[in-house]
PDB file of C-alpha atoms in Angstrom:
ATOM      1  CA  MET A 207     134.827  80.956  81.094  1.00 90.00           C
ATOM      2  CA  TRP A 208     132.847  78.034  82.589  1.00 94.00           C
ATOM      3  CA  ALA A 209     134.474  78.256  86.012  1.00 92.00           C
ATOM      4  CA  ARG A 210     133.973  82.029  86.257  1.00 95.00           C
ATOM      5  CA  SER A 211     130.268  81.938  85.370  1.00 98.00           C
ATOM      6  CA  CYS A 212     127.469  81.668  87.932  1.00 98.00           C
ATOM      7  CA  PHE A 213     125.480  78.448  88.279  1.00 98.00           C
ATOM      8  CA  LEU A 214     122.372  79.717  86.457  1.00 98.00           C
ATOM      9  CA  THR A 215     124.360  80.813  83.409  1.00 98.00           C
ATOM     10  CA  ARG A 216     126.181  77.481  83.348  1.00 98.00           C
ATOM     11  CA  LEU A 217     122.892  75.603  83.670  1.00 98.00           C
ATOM     12  CA  VAL A 218     121.392  77.452  80.711  1.00 98.00           C
ATOM     13  CA  ALA A 219     124.581  77.105  78.638  1.00 98.00           C
ATOM     14  CA  SER A 220     124.529  73.364  79.245  1.00 98.00           C
ATOM     15  CA  SER A 221     120.768  73.049  78.697  1.00 98.00           C
ATOM     16  CA  VAL A 222     121.003  74.719  75.290  1.00 98.00           C
ATOM     17  CA  LYS A 223     123.421  72.051  74.075  1.00 98.00           C
ATOM     18  CA  ILE A 224     121.470  69.274  75.800  1.00 98.00           C
ATOM     19  CA  SER A 225     118.225  70.369  74.120  1.00 98.00           C
ATOM     20  CA  GLU A 226     119.964  70.230  70.738  1.00 98.00           C
ATOM     21  CA  THR A 227     121.337  66.749  71.405  1.00 98.00           C
ATOM     22  CA  ALA A 228     117.858  65.617  72.480  1.00 98.00           C
ATOM     23  CA  GLY A 229     116.557  67.087  69.236  1.00 98.00           C
ATOM     24  CA  GLY A 230     119.044  64.918  67.371  1.00 97.00           C
ATOM     25  CA  VAL A 231     117.780  61.855  69.252  1.00 97.00           C
ATOM     26  CA  ILE A 232     114.224  62.728  68.205  1.00 97.00           C
ATOM     27  CA  LYS A 233     115.221  63.113  64.557  1.00 96.00           C
ATOM     28  CA  GLU A 234     117.022  59.766  64.498  1.00 96.00           C
ATOM     29  CA  ILE A 235     113.997  57.936  65.894  1.00 95.00           C
ATOM     30  CA  LEU A 236     111.499  59.678  63.632  1.00 93.00           C
ATOM     31  CA  CYS A 237     113.720  58.968  60.640  1.00 91.00           C
ATOM     32  CA  GLY A 238     113.806  55.282  61.587  1.00 89.00           C
ATOM     33  CA  GLY A 239     110.013  55.149  61.702  1.00 82.00           C
ATOM     34  CA  GLU A 240     109.704  52.909  64.787  1.00 87.00           C
ATOM     35  CA  LEU A 241     107.761  55.261  67.055  1.00 90.00           C
ATOM     36  CA  LYS A 242     106.431  52.543  69.423  1.00 93.00           C
ATOM     37  CA  ILE A 243     103.418  54.683  70.350  1.00 89.00           C
ATOM     38  CA  VAL A 244     101.637  54.060  73.642  1.00 91.00           C
ATOM     39  CA  ASP A 245      98.626  55.800  75.171  1.00 85.00           C
ATOM     40  CA  LYS A 246      99.325  56.999  78.720  1.00 82.00           C
ATOM     41  CA  GLY A 247      95.652  57.915  79.161  1.00 72.00           C
ATOM     42  CA  GLY A 248      93.365  54.906  79.302  1.00 65.00           C
ATOM     43  CA  ASN A 249      90.650  54.087  81.844  1.00 64.00           C
ATOM     44  CA  GLY A 250      88.295  56.602  80.256  1.00 60.00           C
ATOM     45  CA  LYS A 251      90.844  59.433  80.292  1.00 62.00           C
ATOM     46  CA  PRO A 252      91.584  61.473  77.149  1.00 65.00           C
ATOM     47  CA  ALA A 253      94.268  60.067  74.862  1.00 70.00           C
ATOM     48  CA  ASP A 254      97.786  60.981  75.998  1.00 79.00           C
ATOM     49  CA  LEU A 255     100.193  59.657  73.398  1.00 88.00           C
ATOM     50  CA  GLN A 256     103.868  58.914  73.953  1.00 92.00           C
ATOM     51  CA  THR A 257     106.500  57.766  71.467  1.00 93.00           C
ATOM     52  CA  GLU A 258     109.957  56.232  71.699  1.00 96.00           C
ATOM     53  CA  ALA A 259     111.280  59.692  70.786  1.00 96.00           C
ATOM     54  CA  ASP A 260     109.649  61.203  73.909  1.00 96.00           C
ATOM     55  CA  ARG A 261     111.119  58.502  76.124  1.00 97.00           C
ATOM     56  CA  ALA A 262     114.645  58.610  74.710  1.00 98.00           C
ATOM     57  CA  ALA A 263     114.806  62.419  74.561  1.00 98.00           C
ATOM     58  CA  GLN A 264     113.875  62.680  78.239  1.00 98.00           C
ATOM     59  CA  TYR A 265     116.498  60.081  79.165  1.00 98.00           C
ATOM     60  CA  CYS A 266     119.093  62.145  77.276  1.00 98.00           C
ATOM     61  CA  ILE A 267     118.095  65.406  78.976  1.00 98.00           C
ATOM     62  CA  VAL A 268     117.865  64.097  82.549  1.00 98.00           C
ATOM     63  CA  ARG A 269     121.002  61.971  82.392  1.00 98.00           C
ATOM     64  CA  SER A 270     122.984  64.787  80.785  1.00 98.00           C
ATOM     65  CA  LEU A 271     121.933  67.356  83.398  1.00 98.00           C
ATOM     66  CA  HIS A 272     122.777  64.977  86.254  1.00 98.00           C
ATOM     67  CA  LYS A 273     126.092  64.088  84.606  1.00 98.00           C
ATOM     68  CA  VAL A 274     127.120  67.748  84.434  1.00 98.00           C
ATOM     69  CA  PHE A 275     125.608  69.094  87.665  1.00 97.00           C
ATOM     70  CA  GLY A 276     125.141  66.106  89.951  1.00 95.00           C
ATOM     71  CA  ASP A 277     122.060  64.531  91.499  1.00 92.00           C
ATOM     72  CA  ASN A 278     121.045  67.592  93.566  1.00 90.00           C
ATOM     73  CA  LEU A 279     118.947  68.911  90.706  1.00 96.00           C
ATOM     74  CA  THR A 280     115.165  68.548  90.927  1.00 98.00           C
ATOM     75  CA  ILE A 281     113.957  67.644  87.436  1.00 98.00           C
ATOM     76  CA  ILE A 282     110.283  67.104  86.645  1.00 98.00           C
ATOM     77  CA  GLY A 283     109.774  65.580  83.217  1.00 97.00           C
ATOM     78  CA  GLU A 284     106.611  64.693  81.396  1.00 96.00           C
ATOM     79  CA  GLU A 285     107.498  61.022  80.962  1.00 95.00           C
ATOM     80  CA  ASP A 286     107.387  58.521  83.818  1.00 93.00           C
ATOM     81  CA  VAL A 287     109.026  55.881  81.618  1.00 94.00           C
ATOM     82  CA  THR A 288     112.179  56.566  79.597  1.00 96.00           C
ATOM     83  CA  SER A 289     114.268  54.650  77.065  1.00 96.00           C
ATOM     84  CA  TYR A 290     118.032  54.329  77.117  1.00 97.00           C
ATOM     85  CA  THR A 291     120.111  56.257  74.607  1.00 97.00           C
ATOM     86  CA  PRO A 292     123.907  56.565  74.625  1.00 97.00           C
ATOM     87  CA  LYS A 293     123.620  60.224  73.622  1.00 97.00           C
ATOM     88  CA  ILE A 294     124.749  62.156  76.716  1.00 98.00           C
ATOM     89  CA  GLU A 295     125.746  65.826  76.289  1.00 98.00           C
ATOM     90  CA  GLU A 296     128.410  67.430  78.504  1.00 98.00           C
ATOM     91  CA  SER A 297     129.378  70.492  76.461  1.00 98.00           C
ATOM     92  CA  TYR A 298     127.929  74.007  76.669  1.00 98.00           C
ATOM     93  CA  CYS A 299     126.918  76.998  74.548  1.00 98.00           C
ATOM     94  CA  ALA A 300     129.710  79.591  74.660  1.00 97.00           C
ATOM     95  CA  LYS A 301     127.309  82.364  73.614  1.00 97.00           C
ATOM     96  CA  VAL A 302     125.348  81.941  76.855  1.00 98.00           C
ATOM     97  CA  LEU A 303     128.493  82.046  78.976  1.00 97.00           C
ATOM     98  CA  SER A 304     129.685  85.185  77.186  1.00 97.00           C
ATOM     99  CA  LEU A 305     126.663  87.022  78.625  1.00 97.00           C
ATOM    100  CA  ASP A 306     127.236  85.877  82.205  1.00 98.00           C
ATOM    101  CA  GLU A 307     128.053  89.375  83.472  1.00 97.00           C
ATOM    102  CA  ARG A 308     124.531  90.472  82.506  1.00 97.00           C
ATOM    103  CA  CYS A 309     122.905  87.954  84.840  1.00 98.00           C
ATOM    104  CA  PRO A 310     121.175  89.969  87.610  1.00 98.00           C
ATOM    105  CA  ALA A 311     122.765  90.011  91.055  1.00 97.00           C
ATOM    106  CA  ASP A 312     119.716  88.417  92.707  1.00 97.00           C
ATOM    107  CA  LEU A 313     120.071  85.344  90.450  1.00 98.00           C
ATOM    108  CA  ARG A 314     123.823  84.900  90.657  1.00 97.00           C
ATOM    109  CA  GLY A 315     123.678  83.141  94.018  1.00 97.00           C
ATOM    110  CA  ILE A 316     121.264  80.417  92.900  1.00 98.00           C
ATOM    111  CA  LYS A 317     122.549  76.921  93.718  1.00 97.00           C
ATOM    112  CA  PRO A 318     121.639  73.548  92.169  1.00 97.00           C
ATOM    113  CA  GLU A 319     119.338  72.636  95.065  1.00 96.00           C
ATOM    114  CA  ASP A 320     117.399  75.911  94.609  1.00 97.00           C
ATOM    115  CA  VAL A 321     115.949  75.217  91.161  1.00 98.00           C
ATOM    116  CA  VAL A 322     113.159  73.090  89.726  1.00 98.00           C
ATOM    117  CA  ILE A 323     113.710  72.102  86.111  1.00 98.00           C
ATOM    118  CA  TRP A 324     110.604  71.365  84.039  1.00 98.00           C
ATOM    119  CA  VAL A 325     111.173  69.198  80.949  1.00 98.00           C
ATOM    120  CA  ASP A 326     108.943  68.395  78.014  1.00 98.00           C
ATOM    121  CA  PRO A 327     111.246  66.215  75.908  1.00 98.00           C
ATOM    122  CA  LEU A 328     109.009  66.305  72.829  1.00 97.00           C
ATOM    123  CA  ASP A 329     106.277  68.895  72.741  1.00 96.00           C
ATOM    124  CA  GLY A 330     103.946  68.187  69.815  1.00 92.00           C
ATOM    125  CA  THR A 331     103.676  64.411  70.236  1.00 92.00           C
ATOM    126  CA  VAL A 332     100.039  64.274  69.136  1.00 88.00           C
ATOM    127  CA  GLU A 333     100.826  65.895  65.796  1.00 87.00           C
ATOM    128  CA  ILE A 334     103.734  63.523  65.162  1.00 87.00           C
ATOM    129  CA  ALA A 335     101.852  60.399  66.245  1.00 87.00           C
ATOM    130  CA  ASN A 336      98.709  61.173  64.250  1.00 83.00           C
ATOM    131  CA  ALA A 337     100.258  62.548  61.071  1.00 79.00           C
ATOM    132  CA  ALA A 338      99.879  60.244  58.078  1.00 74.00           C
ATOM    133  CA  LYS A 339     102.964  61.902  56.588  1.00 84.00           C
ATOM    134  CA  LYS A 340     105.772  63.654  58.433  1.00 87.00           C
ATOM    135  CA  THR A 341     105.670  66.808  56.304  1.00 93.00           C
ATOM    136  CA  PRO A 342     107.837  69.873  57.064  1.00 93.00           C
ATOM    137  CA  ALA A 343     104.740  71.648  58.412  1.00 92.00           C
ATOM    138  CA  VAL A 344     104.102  68.815  60.884  1.00 93.00           C
ATOM    139  CA  LEU A 345     107.740  68.412  61.912  1.00 95.00           C
ATOM    140  CA  ALA A 346     108.124  72.144  62.525  1.00 95.00           C
ATOM    141  CA  GLN A 347     105.671  71.841  65.429  1.00 95.00           C
ATOM    142  CA  VAL A 348     108.062  69.626  67.419  1.00 97.00           C
ATOM    143  CA  THR A 349     110.008  71.367  70.195  1.00 98.00           C
ATOM    144  CA  VAL A 350     112.155  70.396  73.168  1.00 98.00           C
ATOM    145  CA  LEU A 351     111.352  72.451  76.274  1.00 98.00           C
ATOM    146  CA  ILE A 352     113.567  72.987  79.330  1.00 98.00           C
ATOM    147  CA  GLY A 353     112.285  75.507  81.887  1.00 98.00           C
ATOM    148  CA  ILE A 354     114.209  76.561  84.997  1.00 98.00           C
ATOM    149  CA  ALA A 355     112.248  77.838  88.012  1.00 98.00           C
ATOM    150  CA  TYR A 356     113.457  79.538  91.200  1.00 98.00           C
ATOM    151  CA  LYS A 357     111.139  80.331  94.109  1.00 97.00           C
ATOM    152  CA  GLY A 358     108.195  79.216  92.006  1.00 97.00           C
ATOM    153  CA  ARG A 359     108.864  81.458  89.032  1.00 98.00           C
ATOM    154  CA  PRO A 360     110.611  80.737  85.710  1.00 98.00           C
ATOM    155  CA  VAL A 361     114.014  82.430  85.572  1.00 98.00           C
ATOM    156  CA  ALA A 362     115.306  80.829  82.390  1.00 98.00           C
ATOM    157  CA  GLY A 363     114.075  78.701  79.527  1.00 98.00           C
ATOM    158  CA  ILE A 364     115.126  76.908  76.366  1.00 98.00           C
ATOM    159  CA  ILE A 365     112.968  76.075  73.334  1.00 98.00           C
ATOM    160  CA  HIS A 366     114.709  73.932  70.730  1.00 98.00           C
ATOM    161  CA  GLN A 367     113.026  73.350  67.377  1.00 97.00           C
ATOM    162  CA  PRO A 368     114.780  70.323  65.783  1.00 97.00           C
ATOM    163  CA  TYR A 369     113.149  70.881  62.395  1.00 96.00           C
ATOM    164  CA  TYR A 370     113.593  74.444  61.175  1.00 94.00           C
ATOM    165  CA  GLU A 371     113.669  75.068  57.439  1.00 88.00           C
ATOM    166  CA  GLY A 372     117.100  75.852  56.099  1.00 87.00           C
ATOM    167  CA  HIS A 373     118.927  74.836  59.275  1.00 91.00           C
ATOM    168  CA  GLU A 374     120.154  71.235  59.514  1.00 90.00           C
ATOM    169  CA  THR A 375     120.530  71.348  63.301  1.00 91.00           C
ATOM    170  CA  GLY A 376     117.310  73.274  63.909  1.00 95.00           C
ATOM    171  CA  ARG A 377     116.860  76.453  65.929  1.00 96.00           C
ATOM    172  CA  THR A 378     117.265  77.141  69.642  1.00 97.00           C
ATOM    173  CA  VAL A 379     115.792  80.111  71.501  1.00 97.00           C
ATOM    174  CA  TRP A 380     116.833  80.690  75.109  1.00 98.00           C
ATOM    175  CA  ALA A 381     116.293  83.292  77.797  1.00 98.00           C
ATOM    176  CA  ILE A 382     117.491  84.334  81.247  1.00 98.00           C
ATOM    177  CA  ASN A 383     115.556  86.852  83.330  1.00 98.00           C
ATOM    178  CA  GLY A 384     117.215  90.237  83.063  1.00 97.00           C
ATOM    179  CA  VAL A 385     119.477  89.097  80.222  1.00 97.00           C
ATOM    180  CA  GLY A 386     116.928  88.765  77.430  1.00 95.00           C
ATOM    181  CA  THR A 387     115.786  86.294  74.806  1.00 96.00           C
ATOM    182  CA  TYR A 388     118.287  85.058  72.226  1.00 96.00           C
ATOM    183  CA  GLY A 389     118.304  82.765  69.214  1.00 93.00           C
ATOM    184  CA  MET A 390     116.153  84.884  66.913  1.00 85.00           C
ATOM    185  CA  ASP A 391     117.276  88.007  65.099  1.00 67.00           C
ATOM    186  CA  TYR A 392     114.226  89.912  66.296  1.00 55.00           C
ATOM    187  CA  VAL A 393     110.729  89.646  67.651  1.00 59.00           C
ATOM    188  CA  LYS A 394     108.521  90.495  64.725  1.00 58.00           C
ATOM    189  CA  ALA A 395     105.338  92.559  64.686  1.00 54.00           C
ATOM    190  CA  ASP A 396     104.051  90.826  61.581  1.00 52.00           C
ATOM    191  CA  ASN A 397     101.013  92.907  60.725  1.00 56.00           C
ATOM    192  CA  LYS A 398      99.439  95.042  63.399  1.00 64.00           C
ATOM    193  CA  GLN A 399      96.373  95.546  61.238  1.00 68.00           C
ATOM    194  CA  GLN A 400      95.802  91.783  61.004  1.00 83.00           C
ATOM    195  CA  LYS A 401      96.106  90.214  64.450  1.00 93.00           C
ATOM    196  CA  VAL A 402      96.871  86.504  64.189  1.00 95.00           C
ATOM    197  CA  VAL A 403      96.052  84.325  67.201  1.00 97.00           C
ATOM    198  CA  VAL A 404      97.391  80.778  67.531  1.00 97.00           C
ATOM    199  CA  THR A 405      95.598  78.075  69.469  1.00 96.00           C
ATOM    200  CA  THR A 406      95.421  74.324  69.904  1.00 89.00           C
ATOM    201  CA  ARG A 407      94.855  72.051  66.936  1.00 80.00           C
ATOM    202  CA  SER A 408      94.206  68.816  68.796  1.00 70.00           C
ATOM    203  CA  HIS A 409      92.758  69.850  72.189  1.00 68.00           C
ATOM    204  CA  GLY A 410      89.965  72.216  71.233  1.00 62.00           C
ATOM    205  CA  THR A 411      86.985  72.746  73.546  1.00 80.00           C
ATOM    206  CA  SER A 412      83.875  74.904  73.539  1.00 87.00           C
ATOM    207  CA  SER A 413      85.555  77.296  75.979  1.00 90.00           C
ATOM    208  CA  VAL A 414      88.537  77.721  73.652  1.00 93.00           C
ATOM    209  CA  ASP A 415      86.179  78.530  70.772  1.00 94.00           C
ATOM    210  CA  ALA A 416      84.138  80.933  72.917  1.00 95.00           C
ATOM    211  CA  ALA A 417      87.274  82.839  73.941  1.00 96.00           C
ATOM    212  CA  LEU A 418      88.398  83.132  70.322  1.00 96.00           C
ATOM    213  CA  ASP A 419      84.949  84.345  69.235  1.00 96.00           C
ATOM    214  CA  ALA A 420      84.994  87.018  71.939  1.00 97.00           C
ATOM    215  CA  LEU A 421      88.461  88.205  70.886  1.00 97.00           C
ATOM    216  CA  ASN A 422      87.417  88.283  67.237  1.00 96.00           C
ATOM    217  CA  LYS A 423      84.453  90.531  68.040  1.00 96.00           C
ATOM    218  CA  LYS A 424      86.849  92.948  69.762  1.00 95.00           C
ATOM    219  CA  GLY A 425      89.170  93.008  66.762  1.00 94.00           C
ATOM    220  CA  LEU A 426      91.874  91.086  68.630  1.00 95.00           C
ATOM    221  CA  ALA A 427      91.756  87.825  66.662  1.00 95.00           C
ATOM    222  CA  ASP A 428      91.331  88.578  62.978  1.00 94.00           C
ATOM    223  CA  GLN A 429      92.811  85.230  61.995  1.00 95.00           C
ATOM    224  CA  VAL A 430      93.033  82.023  64.029  1.00 95.00           C
ATOM    225  CA  VAL A 431      95.766  79.497  63.280  1.00 96.00           C
ATOM    226  CA  ARG A 432      95.469  76.049  64.869  1.00 94.00           C
ATOM    227  CA  VAL A 433      98.788  74.283  65.429  1.00 95.00           C
ATOM    228  CA  GLY A 434     100.307  71.771  67.824  1.00 93.00           C
ATOM    229  CA  GLY A 435     102.660  72.162  70.757  1.00 94.00           C
ATOM    230  CA  ALA A 436     102.915  75.010  73.269  1.00 96.00           C
ATOM    231  CA  GLY A 437     106.543  75.591  72.327  1.00 98.00           C
ATOM    232  CA  TYR A 438     105.720  76.000  68.654  1.00 97.00           C
ATOM    233  CA  LYS A 439     102.833  78.357  69.432  1.00 97.00           C
ATOM    234  CA  VAL A 440     105.182  80.581  71.427  1.00 97.00           C
ATOM    235  CA  MET A 441     107.646  80.502  68.529  1.00 96.00           C
ATOM    236  CA  ARG A 442     104.804  81.717  66.311  1.00 95.00           C
ATOM    237  CA  VAL A 443     104.165  84.580  68.726  1.00 95.00           C
ATOM    238  CA  LEU A 444     107.861  85.488  68.591  1.00 94.00           C
ATOM    239  CA  GLU A 445     107.618  85.402  64.802  1.00 92.00           C
ATOM    240  CA  GLY A 446     104.731  87.836  64.616  1.00 91.00           C
ATOM    241  CA  ALA A 447     101.455  86.383  65.901  1.00 94.00           C
ATOM    242  CA  ALA A 448      99.676  88.624  68.402  1.00 95.00           C
ATOM    243  CA  ALA A 449      98.758  85.958  70.959  1.00 97.00           C
ATOM    244  CA  TYR A 450      98.411  82.325  71.922  1.00 97.00           C
ATOM    245  CA  VAL A 451      95.068  81.584  73.576  1.00 97.00           C
ATOM    246  CA  PHE A 452      94.108  78.378  75.372  1.00 95.00           C
ATOM    247  CA  ALA A 453      91.027  78.788  77.546  1.00 92.00           C
ATOM    248  CA  SER A 454      91.044  75.231  78.851  1.00 90.00           C
ATOM    249  CA  GLN A 455      92.789  73.009  81.414  1.00 85.00           C
ATOM    250  CA  GLY A 456      94.883  70.695  79.231  1.00 79.00           C
ATOM    251  CA  CYS A 457      98.245  72.490  79.410  1.00 91.00           C
ATOM    252  CA  LYS A 458     100.857  71.348  81.969  1.00 95.00           C
ATOM    253  CA  LYS A 459     103.721  73.055  83.804  1.00 97.00           C
ATOM    254  CA  TRP A 460     106.351  71.441  81.585  1.00 98.00           C
ATOM    255  CA  ASP A 461     104.535  72.994  78.599  1.00 97.00           C
ATOM    256  CA  THR A 462     104.768  76.539  79.919  1.00 98.00           C
ATOM    257  CA  ALA A 463     107.858  76.926  82.157  1.00 98.00           C
ATOM    258  CA  ALA A 464     110.358  77.389  79.325  1.00 98.00           C
ATOM    259  CA  CYS A 465     107.800  79.257  77.223  1.00 98.00           C
ATOM    260  CA  GLU A 466     107.102  81.805  79.950  1.00 98.00           C
ATOM    261  CA  ALA A 467     110.791  82.629  80.439  1.00 98.00           C
ATOM    262  CA  VAL A 468     111.349  82.990  76.691  1.00 97.00           C
ATOM    263  CA  ILE A 469     108.276  85.099  75.954  1.00 97.00           C
ATOM    264  CA  GLU A 470     108.800  87.415  78.936  1.00 97.00           C
ATOM    265  CA  GLY A 471     112.463  87.825  78.018  1.00 95.00           C
ATOM    266  CA  SER A 472     111.244  89.184  74.678  1.00 94.00           C
ATOM    267  CA  GLY A 473     108.911  91.704  76.314  1.00 94.00           C
ATOM    268  CA  GLY A 474     105.738  89.618  76.022  1.00 96.00           C
ATOM    269  CA  ARG A 475     103.688  88.010  78.793  1.00 98.00           C
ATOM    270  CA  LEU A 476     102.284  84.638  79.855  1.00 98.00           C
ATOM    271  CA  THR A 477      99.547  84.204  82.481  1.00 98.00           C
ATOM    272  CA  ASP A 478      96.401  82.156  82.869  1.00 96.00           C
ATOM    273  CA  ILE A 479      93.280  83.584  81.206  1.00 96.00           C
ATOM    274  CA  SER A 480      92.398  85.496  84.379  1.00 95.00           C
ATOM    275  CA  GLY A 481      95.803  87.187  84.521  1.00 96.00           C
ATOM    276  CA  ARG A 482      97.210  85.075  87.365  1.00 95.00           C
ATOM    277  CA  MET A 483     100.874  84.097  87.353  1.00 96.00           C
ATOM    278  CA  LEU A 484     101.717  80.397  87.270  1.00 97.00           C
ATOM    279  CA  ASN A 485     103.580  78.641  90.078  1.00 97.00           C
ATOM    280  CA  TYR A 486     106.419  76.251  89.202  1.00 98.00           C
ATOM    281  CA  ASP A 487     107.454  75.095  92.668  1.00 97.00           C
ATOM    282  CA  LYS A 488     108.150  71.428  93.298  1.00 95.00           C
ATOM    283  CA  GLY A 489     104.939  69.717  94.398  1.00 93.00           C
ATOM    284  CA  VAL A 490     102.463  72.075  92.700  1.00 95.00           C
ATOM    285  CA  GLN A 491      99.651  70.681  90.617  1.00 93.00           C
ATOM    286  CA  LEU A 492     100.880  69.783  87.159  1.00 94.00           C
ATOM    287  CA  ASN A 493      97.836  71.072  85.316  1.00 93.00           C
ATOM    288  CA  ASN A 494      97.523  74.754  84.410  1.00 94.00           C
ATOM    289  CA  SER A 495      93.858  74.678  85.372  1.00 92.00           C
ATOM    290  CA  GLY A 496      93.273  78.357  84.639  1.00 94.00           C
ATOM    291  CA  GLY A 497      94.242  78.076  80.983  1.00 95.00           C
ATOM    292  CA  VAL A 498      97.036  79.989  79.234  1.00 96.00           C
ATOM    293  CA  LEU A 499      97.257  83.390  77.571  1.00 98.00           C
ATOM    294  CA  VAL A 500     100.471  84.477  75.838  1.00 98.00           C
ATOM    295  CA  THR A 501     100.815  87.878  74.194  1.00 97.00           C
ATOM    296  CA  SER A 502     103.554  89.422  72.098  1.00 95.00           C
ATOM    297  CA  CYS A 503     105.531  92.498  73.110  1.00 92.00           C
ATOM    298  CA  TRP A 504     103.607  94.610  70.597  1.00 91.00           C
ATOM    299  CA  VAL A 505     100.088  93.993  71.960  1.00 93.00           C
ATOM    300  CA  ASP A 506      98.401  94.846  75.269  1.00 96.00           C
ATOM    301  CA  HIS A 507      98.109  91.742  77.445  1.00 98.00           C
ATOM    302  CA  GLN A 508      95.518  93.430  79.633  1.00 98.00           C
ATOM    303  CA  GLU A 509      93.313  94.161  76.622  1.00 97.00           C
ATOM    304  CA  TYR A 510      93.242  90.465  75.746  1.00 98.00           C
ATOM    305  CA  LEU A 511      92.519  89.493  79.346  1.00 97.00           C
ATOM    306  CA  GLY A 512      89.678  92.011  79.545  1.00 97.00           C
ATOM    307  CA  SER A 513      88.090  90.745  76.352  1.00 97.00           C
ATOM    308  CA  ILE A 514      87.744  87.125  77.492  1.00 97.00           C
ATOM    309  CA  PRO A 515      84.285  86.684  79.092  1.00 95.00           C
ATOM    310  CA  GLN A 516      84.226  86.410  82.876  1.00 95.00           C
ATOM    311  CA  SER A 517      81.984  83.352  82.579  1.00 93.00           C
ATOM    312  CA  LEU A 518      84.841  81.476  80.863  1.00 93.00           C
ATOM    313  CA  LYS A 519      87.290  82.546  83.562  1.00 93.00           C
ATOM    314  CA  ASP A 520      84.908  81.456  86.294  1.00 91.00           C
ATOM    315  CA  GLY A 521      84.559  78.076  84.592  1.00 88.00           C
ATOM    316  CA  LEU A 522      88.276  77.349  84.973  1.00 86.00           C
ATOM    317  CA  PRO A 523      89.334  76.777  88.605  1.00 72.00           C
ATOM    318  CA  GLU A 524      92.429  78.466  89.986  1.00 61.00           C
ATOM    319  CA  PHE A 525      93.419  75.287  91.771  1.00 45.00           C
ATOM    320  CA  GLN A 526      92.685  71.688  91.032  1.00 43.00           C
ATOM    321  CA  ALA A 527      93.931  68.844  93.211  1.00 38.00           C
ATOM    322  CA  LYS A 528      96.910  66.967  91.831  1.00 39.00           C
ATOM    323  CA  ASN A 529      96.004  63.516  90.526  1.00 35.00           C
TER     324      ASN A 529
END
């Protein structure tokens, strides 16, 4: 089955298992309690926290991908510094391989040197680092994100949620363009009369609040839920929220690459708040300077875009020089 499948299908099948192994690394470290938190910000920059779980999970993901596919892969991870872990994953998800024949013809010829893999080894670090108690509600916001881009666009993505109630090994949602999104029984339209919008809990700004106020006045944000992690917010959209709105510049490419593939595979959309598509080529700026807007398959993305004031869109540049 492995040998007969195209490279992209094999990469996703492997990445699903790797994300789950990285999730296990995270759980072991959090259970041990030695987070060894450092602030990558400093020098007047906003706090940018990193834990031993971030460092070890990225080591696991990068080393595992190179072990399986060789050093030709371009992998861009959030962490510049990693920590050794013996946990290297070389197996694959048979479910992904079983759907290989559905992979579109234009993606079947992709080779290892053609892709850029964006990795956020632990999305939701701020919530974990700052939480006085690691409650189920806090832990649920942790995700492992692996996004696969080809010609600047995400063609596949994996979101692994290590802590998912009732499931000891967590939950993994994955997608391949043209194949669909898998790992959830359905994409839920929770309550079309009560549109729930999720947004940042720890990176709020006046522009985020202004966008939410504008959507509320249009009847598009009846309830706002503030949670951590881009991956978890997208999971909430898959579970029934109408949209995820972040009208600010704090989100990075490794936050959105996997999320975009997964949400679009479910029939939803992800753009910046002006409706522009994001570019995931190697060498692009890391910051999503135009903000992020994610909508579910059951709402009109264009209606949300049109309801965000132009003044907010104009205040977020389309391009910002890479630091």
